[in-house]
Tab-separated table of C-alpha atoms in Angstrom:
chain	number	residue	atom	x	y	z
A	71	MET	CA	0.000	0.000	0.000
A	72	ALA	CA	2.742	2.421	0.930
A	73	GLY	CA	4.395	1.682	-2.399
A	74	GLN	CA	1.253	2.513	-4.309
A	75	ARG	CA	0.737	5.761	-2.425
A	76	SER	CA	4.271	6.899	-3.205
A	77	ARG	CA	4.040	6.068	-6.882
A	78	ARG	CA	1.100	8.420	-7.386
A	79	ARG	CA	2.540	11.578	-8.916
A	80	ILE	CA	1.852	14.860	-7.136
A	81	PRO	CA	2.018	18.048	-9.247
A	82	GLU	CA	5.403	19.776	-8.948
A	83	ALA	CA	3.756	22.993	-7.764
A	84	THR	CA	2.170	21.078	-4.890
A	85	VAL	CA	5.490	19.379	-4.058
A	86	ALA	CA	7.075	22.833	-3.887
A	87	ARG	CA	4.397	24.093	-1.476
A	88	LEU	CA	4.549	21.097	0.894
A	89	PRO	CA	7.814	22.205	2.556
A	90	VAL	CA	6.304	25.669	3.030
A	91	TYR	CA	3.255	24.173	4.758
A	92	LEU	CA	5.581	21.946	6.775
A	93	GLN	CA	7.584	24.915	8.007
A	94	LEU	CA	4.458	26.894	8.909
A	95	LEU	CA	2.861	23.898	10.627
A	96	THR	CA	6.043	23.226	12.588
A	97	ASP	CA	6.040	26.852	13.744
A	98	GLN	CA	2.381	26.511	14.770
A	99	PHE	CA	3.127	23.240	16.583
A	100	GLU	CA	5.898	24.998	18.537
A	101	LEU	CA	3.354	27.686	19.415
A	102	GLU	CA	1.182	24.829	20.788
A	103	VAL	CA	-1.513	25.179	18.132
A	104	SER	CA	-3.119	21.734	17.831
A	105	ASN	CA	-5.620	22.298	14.979
A	106	ILE	CA	-5.590	24.570	11.979
A	107	SER	CA	-8.179	25.363	9.320
A	108	SER	CA	-7.356	25.448	5.623
A	109	GLU	CA	-8.167	29.195	5.749
A	110	GLU	CA	-5.608	29.801	8.510
A	111	LEU	CA	-2.920	27.757	6.793
A	112	ALA	CA	-3.741	29.469	3.482
A	113	GLU	CA	-3.330	32.899	5.031
A	114	LEU	CA	0.054	31.971	6.525
A	115	ALA	CA	1.213	30.478	3.223
A	116	GLY	CA	-0.119	33.289	1.047
A	117	VAL	CA	-2.256	31.008	-1.137
A	118	ASN	CA	-6.017	30.516	-1.225
A	119	ALA	CA	-7.800	28.005	0.989
A	120	ALA	CA	-9.110	25.934	-1.922
A	121	LYS	CA	-5.543	25.356	-3.069
A	122	VAL	CA	-4.465	24.293	0.416
A	123	ARG	CA	-7.309	21.776	0.571
A	124	LYS	CA	-6.458	20.485	-2.910
A	125	ASP	CA	-2.737	20.201	-2.070
A	126	LEU	CA	-3.425	18.332	1.163
A	127	SER	CA	-5.923	16.029	-0.545
A	128	TYR	CA	-2.943	14.511	-2.428
A	129	LEU	CA	-1.721	13.301	0.968
A	130	GLY	CA	-5.107	11.755	1.650
A	131	SER	CA	-5.692	14.506	4.213
A	132	TYR	CA	-9.071	16.217	4.196
A	133	GLY	CA	-9.484	17.888	7.590
A	134	THR	CA	-12.702	17.990	9.580
A	135	ARG	CA	-15.388	20.610	9.054
A	136	GLY	CA	-15.334	23.118	11.898
A	137	VAL	CA	-12.159	21.604	13.361
A	138	GLY	CA	-9.678	21.757	10.511
A	139	TYR	CA	-6.540	19.668	10.322
A	140	GLU	CA	-4.698	18.186	13.269
A	141	VAL	CA	-1.333	19.960	13.113
A	142	GLU	CA	0.831	17.127	14.429
A	143	PHE	CA	-0.684	14.480	12.153
A	144	LEU	CA	-0.503	16.777	9.132
A	145	ILE	CA	3.199	17.363	9.864
A	146	TYR	CA	3.678	13.590	9.870
A	147	GLN	CA	1.755	13.158	6.599
A	148	ILE	CA	3.785	15.833	4.799
A	149	LYS	CA	7.066	14.415	6.101
A	150	ARG	CA	6.063	10.955	4.916
A	151	GLU	CA	5.177	12.271	1.470
A	152	LEU	CA	8.416	14.241	1.146
A	153	GLY	CA	10.540	11.280	2.217
A	154	LEU	CA	11.509	12.983	5.476
A	155	THR	CA	10.793	10.011	7.729
A	156	HIS	CA	14.434	9.043	7.383
A	157	ASP	CA	17.642	11.032	6.946
A	158	TRP	CA	19.251	11.811	3.586
A	159	LEU	CA	22.997	12.371	3.642
A	160	VAL	CA	24.180	15.299	1.519
A	161	VAL	CA	27.610	16.123	0.150
A	162	ILE	CA	28.628	19.786	-0.049
A	163	VAL	CA	30.956	20.999	-2.804
A	164	GLY	CA	32.741	24.126	-1.619
A	165	ALA	CA	34.157	24.638	1.868
A	166	GLY	CA	34.149	28.449	1.803
A	167	ASN	CA	31.943	30.648	3.972
A	168	LEU	CA	28.731	29.401	2.396
A	169	GLY	CA	29.723	25.727	2.613
A	170	GLN	CA	30.796	26.246	6.210
A	171	ALA	CA	27.557	28.069	6.995
A	172	LEU	CA	25.466	25.291	5.462
A	173	ALA	CA	27.435	22.522	7.183
A	174	GLY	CA	27.486	24.300	10.510
A	175	HIS	CA	24.036	25.832	10.266
A	176	GLY	CA	22.360	23.021	12.138
A	177	GLY	CA	19.382	23.534	9.876
A	178	PHE	CA	20.421	20.851	7.400
A	179	THR	CA	21.032	18.172	10.026
A	180	GLU	CA	17.973	19.077	12.119
A	181	ARG	CA	15.774	18.850	9.044
A	182	GLY	CA	16.974	15.369	8.219
A	183	PHE	CA	19.872	16.195	5.899
A	184	PRO	CA	23.092	15.452	7.784
A	185	VAL	CA	26.286	16.393	5.977
A	186	GLY	CA	27.973	13.179	4.869
A	187	GLY	CA	30.874	14.861	3.139
A	188	ILE	CA	32.425	18.181	2.149
A	189	VAL	CA	34.856	18.601	-0.727
A	190	ASP	CA	36.842	21.544	-2.013
A	191	ILE	CA	39.326	22.150	-4.813
A	192	ASP	CA	41.620	24.140	-2.515
A	193	ASP	CA	44.355	21.988	-0.934
A	194	ALA	CA	44.594	24.518	1.907
A	195	LYS	CA	41.054	23.642	3.005
A	196	VAL	CA	41.423	19.866	2.622
A	197	GLY	CA	41.805	18.127	5.969
A	198	SER	CA	40.099	20.826	8.047
A	199	LEU	CA	37.039	19.921	10.135
A	200	ILE	CA	33.676	21.629	9.512
A	201	GLY	CA	30.835	20.682	11.794
A	202	GLY	CA	32.666	17.455	12.599
A	203	VAL	CA	33.168	16.509	8.944
A	204	ARG	CA	36.646	16.459	7.427
A	205	VAL	CA	37.015	18.357	4.144
A	206	ARG	CA	38.279	16.159	1.312
A	207	HIS	CA	39.619	17.056	-2.113
A	208	VAL	CA	37.063	17.271	-4.919
A	209	LYS	CA	39.019	14.572	-6.772
A	210	ASP	CA	37.850	12.169	-4.025
A	211	LEU	CA	34.185	13.055	-4.615
A	212	ASN	CA	33.343	9.684	-6.222
A	213	GLN	CA	34.710	7.860	-3.225
A	214	VAL	CA	32.876	10.104	-0.724
A	215	VAL	CA	29.558	9.709	-2.563
A	216	GLN	CA	29.817	5.963	-3.094
A	217	ALA	CA	31.205	5.041	0.318
A	218	ARG	CA	28.232	6.680	2.048
A	219	ASN	CA	25.637	6.100	-0.672
A	220	ILE	CA	24.902	9.835	-1.010
A	221	SER	CA	22.297	10.863	-3.591
A	222	ILE	CA	22.005	14.620	-2.904
A	223	GLY	CA	24.744	17.150	-3.654
A	224	VAL	CA	24.855	20.801	-2.597
A	225	ILE	CA	26.841	23.329	-4.629
A	226	ALA	CA	28.335	26.072	-2.469
A	227	THR	CA	31.081	27.193	-4.828
A	228	PRO	CA	31.571	30.620	-6.429
A	229	GLY	CA	29.358	31.063	-9.495
A	230	PRO	CA	31.905	30.283	-12.212
A	231	ALA	CA	32.792	26.926	-10.583
A	232	ALA	CA	29.181	25.745	-10.274
A	233	GLN	CA	28.960	23.829	-13.559
A	234	ASP	CA	32.209	21.954	-12.873
A	235	ALA	CA	30.846	21.070	-9.442
A	236	ALA	CA	27.598	19.849	-10.994
A	237	ASP	CA	29.466	17.738	-13.560
A	238	ALA	CA	31.604	16.199	-10.808
A	239	LEU	CA	28.513	15.417	-8.708
A	240	VAL	CA	26.756	13.753	-11.651
A	241	ALA	CA	29.878	11.765	-12.508
A	242	ALA	CA	30.024	10.583	-8.895
A	243	GLY	CA	26.475	9.269	-9.106
A	244	VAL	CA	24.487	11.994	-7.341
A	245	THR	CA	20.920	12.277	-8.700
A	246	SER	CA	19.726	15.470	-6.974
A	247	ILE	CA	21.572	18.795	-6.889
A	248	LEU	CA	20.819	21.892	-4.844
A	249	ASN	CA	22.627	24.883	-6.329
A	250	PHE	CA	23.399	27.874	-4.093
A	251	ALA	CA	25.763	29.452	-6.629
A	252	PRO	CA	24.328	32.371	-8.608
A	253	ASN	CA	25.151	30.715	-11.954
A	254	LEU	CA	22.698	28.511	-13.795
A	255	ILE	CA	23.791	24.872	-14.111
A	256	THR	CA	22.656	22.103	-16.414
A	257	ALA	CA	22.513	18.397	-15.658
A	258	PRO	CA	21.513	15.306	-17.665
A	259	HIS	CA	17.912	14.115	-17.790
A	260	GLY	CA	17.110	12.114	-14.682
A	261	VAL	CA	19.045	14.409	-12.359
A	262	SER	CA	16.871	16.789	-10.317
A	263	VAL	CA	18.246	20.305	-9.952
A	264	ARG	CA	16.950	23.050	-7.669
A	265	LYS	CA	18.429	26.510	-7.332
A	266	VAL	CA	18.369	28.614	-4.194
A	267	ASP	CA	18.459	32.335	-4.812
A	268	LEU	CA	19.279	34.027	-1.528
A	269	ALA	CA	17.999	37.339	-2.921
A	270	VAL	CA	14.469	36.179	-3.846
A	271	GLU	CA	13.021	36.976	-0.456
A	272	LEU	CA	14.741	40.363	-0.449
A	273	GLN	CA	12.835	41.140	-3.632
A	274	ILE	CA	9.541	40.456	-1.868
A	275	LEU	CA	10.596	42.804	0.932
A	276	SER	CA	11.571	45.527	-1.529
A	277	TYR	CA	8.039	45.373	-2.939
A	278	HIS	CA	6.727	46.196	0.530
A	279	GLU	CA	9.347	48.888	1.078
A	280	GLN	CA	8.446	50.496	-2.236
A	281	ARG	CA	4.765	50.505	-1.240
A	282	ARG	CA	5.650	52.181	2.058
A	283	ALA	CA	7.774	54.776	0.264
A	284	ASN	CA	4.943	55.483	-2.188
A	285	ALA	CA	2.430	55.775	0.643
A	286	ARG	CA	4.693	58.282	2.397
A	287	ALA	CA	5.101	60.236	-0.840
A	288	ALA	CA	1.321	60.289	-1.329
A	289	THR	CA	0.819	61.569	2.224
A	290	THR	CA	3.339	64.320	1.594
A	291	LEU	CA	1.575	65.300	-1.619
A	292	GLN	CA	-1.767	65.388	0.204
A	293	SER	CA	-0.400	67.735	2.843
A	294	VAL	CA	0.556	70.367	0.254
A	295	PRO	CA	-2.392	72.836	0.169
A	296	GLY	CA	-4.181	72.948	-3.145
A	297	ASN	CA	-2.226	70.044	-4.574
A	298	GLY	CA	-4.183	68.649	-7.498
A	299	ARG	CA	-3.313	65.036	-6.642
A	300	ARG	CA	-5.221	65.164	-3.365
A	301	GLY	CA	-8.355	63.506	-4.705
A	302	ALA	CA	-6.497	60.721	-6.460
A	303	SER	CA	-5.279	59.079	-3.269
A	304	ALA	CA	-8.770	58.281	-1.959
B	133	MET	CA	0.513	57.652	-13.118
B	134	ALA	CA	3.392	55.699	-11.622
B	135	GLY	CA	2.082	56.517	-8.161
B	136	GLN	CA	-1.343	55.153	-8.965
B	137	ARG	CA	0.069	51.956	-10.443
B	138	SER	CA	2.167	51.289	-7.350
B	139	ARG	CA	-0.694	51.876	-4.941
B	140	ARG	CA	-2.775	49.112	-6.493
B	141	ARG	CA	-2.391	46.111	-4.216
B	142	ILE	CA	-1.151	42.867	-5.750
B	143	PRO	CA	-2.043	39.609	-3.944
B	144	GLU	CA	0.798	38.405	-1.696
B	145	ALA	CA	0.928	35.058	-3.479
B	146	THR	CA	1.541	36.889	-6.759
B	147	VAL	CA	4.203	39.079	-5.145
B	148	ALA	CA	5.934	35.912	-3.945
B	149	ARG	CA	5.918	34.425	-7.462
B	150	LEU	CA	7.256	37.526	-9.219
B	151	PRO	CA	10.868	36.994	-8.057
B	152	VAL	CA	10.625	33.384	-9.243
B	153	TYR	CA	9.479	34.525	-12.682
B	154	LEU	CA	12.209	37.165	-12.642
B	155	GLN	CA	14.890	34.594	-11.928
B	156	LEU	CA	13.619	32.240	-14.629
B	157	LEU	CA	13.272	35.062	-17.163
B	158	THR	CA	16.777	36.297	-16.381
B	159	ASP	CA	18.095	32.773	-16.973
B	160	GLN	CA	16.208	32.649	-20.289
B	161	PHE	CA	17.518	36.083	-21.262
B	162	GLU	CA	21.080	34.856	-20.598
B	163	LEU	CA	20.286	31.884	-22.838
B	164	GLU	CA	19.323	34.486	-25.521
B	165	VAL	CA	15.625	33.595	-25.482
B	166	SER	CA	13.798	36.757	-26.607
B	167	ASN	CA	10.138	35.693	-26.290
B	168	ILE	CA	8.380	33.280	-23.989
B	169	SER	CA	4.814	31.970	-23.859
B	170	SER	CA	2.816	31.789	-20.646
B	171	GLU	CA	2.863	27.983	-21.072
B	172	GLU	CA	6.678	27.904	-21.212
B	173	LEU	CA	7.081	30.214	-18.238
B	174	ALA	CA	4.429	28.227	-16.344
B	175	GLU	CA	6.287	24.965	-16.947
B	176	LEU	CA	9.575	26.457	-15.708
B	177	ALA	CA	7.872	27.913	-12.630
B	178	GLY	CA	5.816	24.830	-11.842
B	179	VAL	CA	2.461	26.649	-11.913
B	180	ASN	CA	-0.292	26.595	-14.512
B	181	ALA	CA	-0.348	28.946	-17.496
B	182	ALA	CA	-3.592	30.644	-16.459
B	183	LYS	CA	-1.993	31.656	-13.184
B	184	VAL	CA	1.068	33.051	-14.970
B	185	ARG	CA	-1.188	35.153	-17.222
B	186	LYS	CA	-3.204	36.359	-14.229
B	187	ASP	CA	-0.046	37.217	-12.252
B	188	LEU	CA	1.458	39.139	-15.141
B	189	SER	CA	-1.814	40.961	-15.810
B	190	TYR	CA	-1.257	42.789	-12.484
B	191	LEU	CA	1.810	44.338	-14.122
B	192	GLY	CA	-0.313	45.428	-17.058
B	193	SER	CA	1.453	42.772	-19.135
B	194	TYR	CA	-0.699	40.616	-21.394
B	195	GLY	CA	1.638	39.082	-23.979
B	196	THR	CA	0.769	38.631	-27.654
B	197	ARG	CA	-1.113	35.642	-28.993
B	198	GLY	CA	1.271	33.327	-30.834
B	199	VAL	CA	4.307	35.349	-29.745
B	200	GLY	CA	4.104	35.381	-25.978
B	201	TYR	CA	5.871	37.896	-23.770
B	202	GLU	CA	9.009	39.787	-24.667
B	203	VAL	CA	11.505	38.495	-22.106
B	204	GLU	CA	13.546	41.684	-21.697
B	205	PHE	CA	10.504	43.943	-21.290
B	206	LEU	CA	8.862	41.538	-18.876
B	207	ILE	CA	12.051	41.521	-16.773
B	208	TYR	CA	11.850	45.329	-16.678
B	209	GLN	CA	8.154	45.286	-15.711
B	210	ILE	CA	8.702	42.841	-12.857
B	211	LYS	CA	11.711	44.783	-11.574
B	212	ARG	CA	9.680	47.991	-11.644
B	213	GLU	CA	6.837	46.373	-9.730
B	214	LEU	CA	9.171	44.878	-7.121
B	215	GLY	CA	10.993	48.160	-6.586
B	216	LEU	CA	14.177	46.810	-8.134
B	217	THR	CA	14.835	49.778	-10.420
B	218	HIS	CA	16.993	51.232	-7.668
B	219	ASP	CA	19.232	49.697	-4.998
B	220	TRP	CA	18.123	48.973	-1.431
B	221	LEU	CA	20.870	48.961	1.184
B	222	VAL	CA	20.637	46.123	3.684
B	223	VAL	CA	22.205	45.715	7.117
B	224	ILE	CA	23.309	42.234	8.193
B	225	VAL	CA	23.178	41.207	11.857
B	226	GLY	CA	25.717	38.454	12.460
B	227	ALA	CA	29.216	38.359	10.995
B	228	GLY	CA	29.725	34.584	11.261
B	229	ASN	CA	30.019	32.218	8.315
B	230	LEU	CA	26.488	32.892	7.108
B	231	GLY	CA	26.792	36.682	7.421
B	232	GLN	CA	30.145	36.536	5.650
B	233	ALA	CA	28.700	34.314	2.932
B	234	LEU	CA	25.762	36.667	2.394
B	235	ALA	CA	27.935	39.782	2.377
B	236	GLY	CA	30.555	38.241	0.129
B	237	HIS	CA	28.167	36.225	-1.999
B	238	GLY	CA	27.924	38.862	-4.693
B	239	GLY	CA	24.317	37.792	-5.134
B	240	PHE	CA	22.924	40.437	-2.804
B	241	THR	CA	24.798	43.337	-4.421
B	242	GLU	CA	24.242	42.127	-7.991
B	243	ARG	CA	20.505	41.847	-7.349
B	244	GLY	CA	20.281	45.412	-6.116
B	245	PHE	CA	20.815	44.866	-2.395
B	246	PRO	CA	24.280	46.182	-1.518
B	247	VAL	CA	25.385	45.600	2.056
B	248	GLY	CA	25.326	48.955	3.837
B	249	GLY	CA	26.384	47.611	7.198
B	250	ILE	CA	27.254	44.479	9.194
B	251	VAL	CA	27.007	44.264	12.957
B	252	ASP	CA	27.927	41.561	15.457
B	253	ILE	CA	27.785	41.157	19.214
B	254	ASP	CA	31.286	39.653	19.313
B	255	ASP	CA	34.001	42.263	19.965
B	256	ALA	CA	36.523	39.968	18.276
B	257	LYS	CA	34.677	40.398	14.961
B	258	VAL	CA	34.127	44.154	15.264
B	259	GLY	CA	36.497	46.117	13.049
B	260	SER	CA	37.143	43.346	10.534
B	261	LEU	CA	36.322	43.915	6.856
B	262	ILE	CA	33.797	41.711	5.050
B	263	GLY	CA	33.252	42.367	1.365
B	264	GLY	CA	34.640	45.867	1.876
B	265	VAL	CA	32.297	46.646	4.778
B	266	ARG	CA	33.656	47.102	8.295
B	267	VAL	CA	31.892	45.096	10.996
B	268	ARG	CA	30.458	47.293	13.758
B	269	HIS	CA	29.140	46.378	17.191
B	270	VAL	CA	25.425	45.644	17.413
B	271	LYS	CA	25.101	48.483	19.941
B	272	ASP	CA	25.874	50.847	17.018
B	273	LEU	CA	23.017	49.407	14.928
B	274	ASN	CA	20.814	52.519	15.274
B	275	GLN	CA	23.614	54.703	13.993
B	276	VAL	CA	24.406	52.368	11.070
B	277	VAL	CA	20.741	52.178	10.024
B	278	GLN	CA	20.009	55.869	10.352
B	279	ALA	CA	23.244	57.182	8.846
B	280	ARG	CA	22.598	55.245	5.634
B	281	ASN	CA	18.789	55.280	5.729
B	282	ILE	CA	18.582	51.462	5.675
B	283	SER	CA	15.103	49.936	5.756
B	284	ILE	CA	15.914	46.214	5.286
B	285	GLY	CA	17.673	44.077	7.888
B	286	VAL	CA	19.024	40.542	7.429
B	287	ILE	CA	19.356	38.213	10.409
B	288	ALA	CA	22.315	35.839	10.091
B	289	THR	CA	22.745	34.989	13.760
B	290	PRO	CA	22.462	31.584	15.454
B	291	GLY	CA	18.828	30.654	16.111
B	292	PRO	CA	18.609	31.621	19.794
B	293	ALA	CA	19.884	35.165	19.046
B	294	ALA	CA	17.406	35.820	16.229
B	295	GLN	CA	14.671	37.495	18.284
B	296	ASP	CA	17.151	39.861	19.965
B	297	ALA	CA	18.473	40.728	16.514
B	298	ALA	CA	14.934	41.381	15.275
B	299	ASP	CA	14.147	43.589	18.274
B	300	ALA	CA	17.341	45.572	17.713
B	301	LEU	CA	16.543	46.023	14.021
B	302	VAL	CA	13.017	47.233	14.766
B	303	ALA	CA	14.304	49.609	17.456
B	304	ALA	CA	16.765	50.994	14.916
B	305	GLY	CA	13.935	51.779	12.500
B	306	VAL	CA	14.180	48.904	10.022
B	307	THR	CA	10.767	48.029	8.515
B	308	SER	CA	11.606	44.806	6.642
B	309	ILE	CA	13.440	41.804	8.062
B	310	LEU	CA	14.788	38.756	6.274
B	311	ASN	CA	15.454	35.979	8.777
B	312	PHE	CA	17.989	33.262	7.898
B	313	ALA	CA	18.084	31.893	11.455
B	314	PRO	CA	16.115	28.685	12.048
B	315	ASN	CA	14.117	30.232	14.912
B	316	LEU	CA	10.794	31.954	14.369
B	317	ILE	CA	10.817	35.694	15.140
B	318	THR	CA	8.012	38.123	15.829
B	319	ALA	CA	7.906	41.806	14.952
B	320	PRO	CA	5.361	44.584	15.499
B	321	HIS	CA	2.573	45.246	13.000
B	322	GLY	CA	3.899	47.307	10.115
B	323	VAL	CA	7.206	45.438	9.947
B	324	SER	CA	7.459	42.892	7.111
B	325	VAL	CA	9.185	39.642	8.013
B	326	ARG	CA	10.259	36.874	5.652
B	327	LYS	CA	12.053	33.703	6.671
B	328	VAL	CA	14.515	31.797	4.503
B	329	ASP	CA	14.703	28.109	5.237
B	330	LEU	CA	17.820	26.743	3.579
B	331	ALA	CA	16.441	23.209	3.873
B	332	VAL	CA	13.149	23.794	1.990
B	333	GLU	CA	14.621	22.993	-1.377
B	334	LEU	CA	16.317	19.897	0.009
B	335	GLN	CA	12.867	18.661	1.000
B	336	ILE	CA	11.698	18.978	-2.594
B	337	LEU	CA	14.739	16.981	-3.728
B	338	SER	CA	14.092	14.280	-1.130
B	339	TYR	CA	10.608	13.846	-2.596
B	340	HIS	CA	12.234	13.064	-5.948
B	341	GLU	CA	14.836	10.796	-4.355
B	342	GLN	CA	12.121	8.891	-2.528
B	343	ARG	CA	10.237	8.414	-5.805
B	344	ARG	CA	13.411	7.084	-7.433
B	345	ALA	CA	14.008	4.718	-4.527
B	346	ASN	CA	10.416	3.467	-4.727
B	347	ALA	CA	10.696	2.991	-8.486
B	348	ARG	CA	13.878	0.951	-7.997
B	349	ALA	CA	12.170	-1.102	-5.298
B	350	ALA	CA	9.199	-1.717	-7.599
B	351	THR	CA	11.527	-2.836	-10.404
B	352	THR	CA	13.263	-5.228	-8.040
B	353	LEU	CA	9.933	-6.655	-6.924
B	354	GLN	CA	8.868	-7.087	-10.545
B	355	SER	CA	12.011	-9.019	-11.359
B	356	VAL	CA	11.279	-11.628	-8.693
B	357	PRO	CA	9.560	-14.516	-10.550
B	358	GLY	CA	5.993	-15.073	-9.470
B	359	ASN	CA	5.935	-12.036	-7.201
B	360	GLY	CA	2.323	-11.136	-6.552
B	361	ARG	CA	2.991	-7.401	-6.722
B	362	ARG	CA	3.978	-7.523	-10.359
B	363	GLY	CA	0.616	-6.353	-11.654
B	364	ALA	CA	0.335	-3.511	-9.177
B	365	SER	CA	3.205	-1.536	-10.628
B	366	ALA	CA	1.580	-1.050	-14.034
């Protein structure tokens, strides 16, 4: 039965929203919220309630009218669907500040992605310990990946080195790549690639800042006696 | 006219997708793609084409039947809407590996968010240069924010220090906060808060890895002669 459930394909857009729901639900659970309605979860996630209900229906989760969803059970269902009921080792390419931050962040390990290896091209970094993991040379990547059966690679190199890192990960047998470098990478069919853009969220904030600046400008215009724009701001 | 356009409120879910479209369109532009259909953009973004058209209609952008959207102009329209036609200085709280990675990443500055200040609570870090910016003590945060008129703060502290960092940013007059720490923070009404979870994308990859593992398991089951599950995998 479990096999059949997992073979059903969930739309990619839903897959991408599940971790967002998971994060929000985990926050709510920490705040000791035990039940949540689709409307409440929708508001937190910035989507509409019908979409939340549709997304969660792929998990076989339908909530209860007037009660909503049980937060703890929903967390379990999402984790099961995302494959988070066991750990996935990751290998990080790049032992610079970003690689060190990711390995030491705690976030990766706590979320079920312990760092199984770190490699770098710089001999000066090889041999140092980051978060308890010894940095190895990128030429040993195959060995690191195969010895620990790692399927997920994280690129934390400077932009221009990202494609070489991706090629090395693919050659070593990794089938999923998370790219933190600003450069776009390509990988063969059958390898999943996701890109993290650390500036995306800043762009959402700048939208809000621009609105605030415009609102202040409008207020200033209104306060000028006889200004013709006064009526337009209503 | 520009003032009126900016005062129109765009749904938050659309605002959150605009940076994703922007990133994808910028990638396409670098690949010398000049026009893109809503279907193509939808596929890249993992949403449906009707939603892409609706989102872009808020920008006053409707595309041309059979031709699609002009990539370069659409990039301009999204940047204008997000307030990305000018730079926004950010201040980073936390000069550890993550703060150093964010300040040195190049991504922030290239995307229009130059680092106007970095502060840390650790005297040993104060005075050092990161990406050309001198680290100052967190007790000088007010001065840093007000001297350079900074409205966006970035939290790059360990989790337990995140709320103190948020409080200090709000007290200094910052109105938007991007939180990279794993802990949830609260801020007064009127302050925008976004959280970056570096593990979210890993959770999407683990979904794919789990599917691959299940597919391999199913193939193995199929290859066992007389296995009763054979039919179920069709």
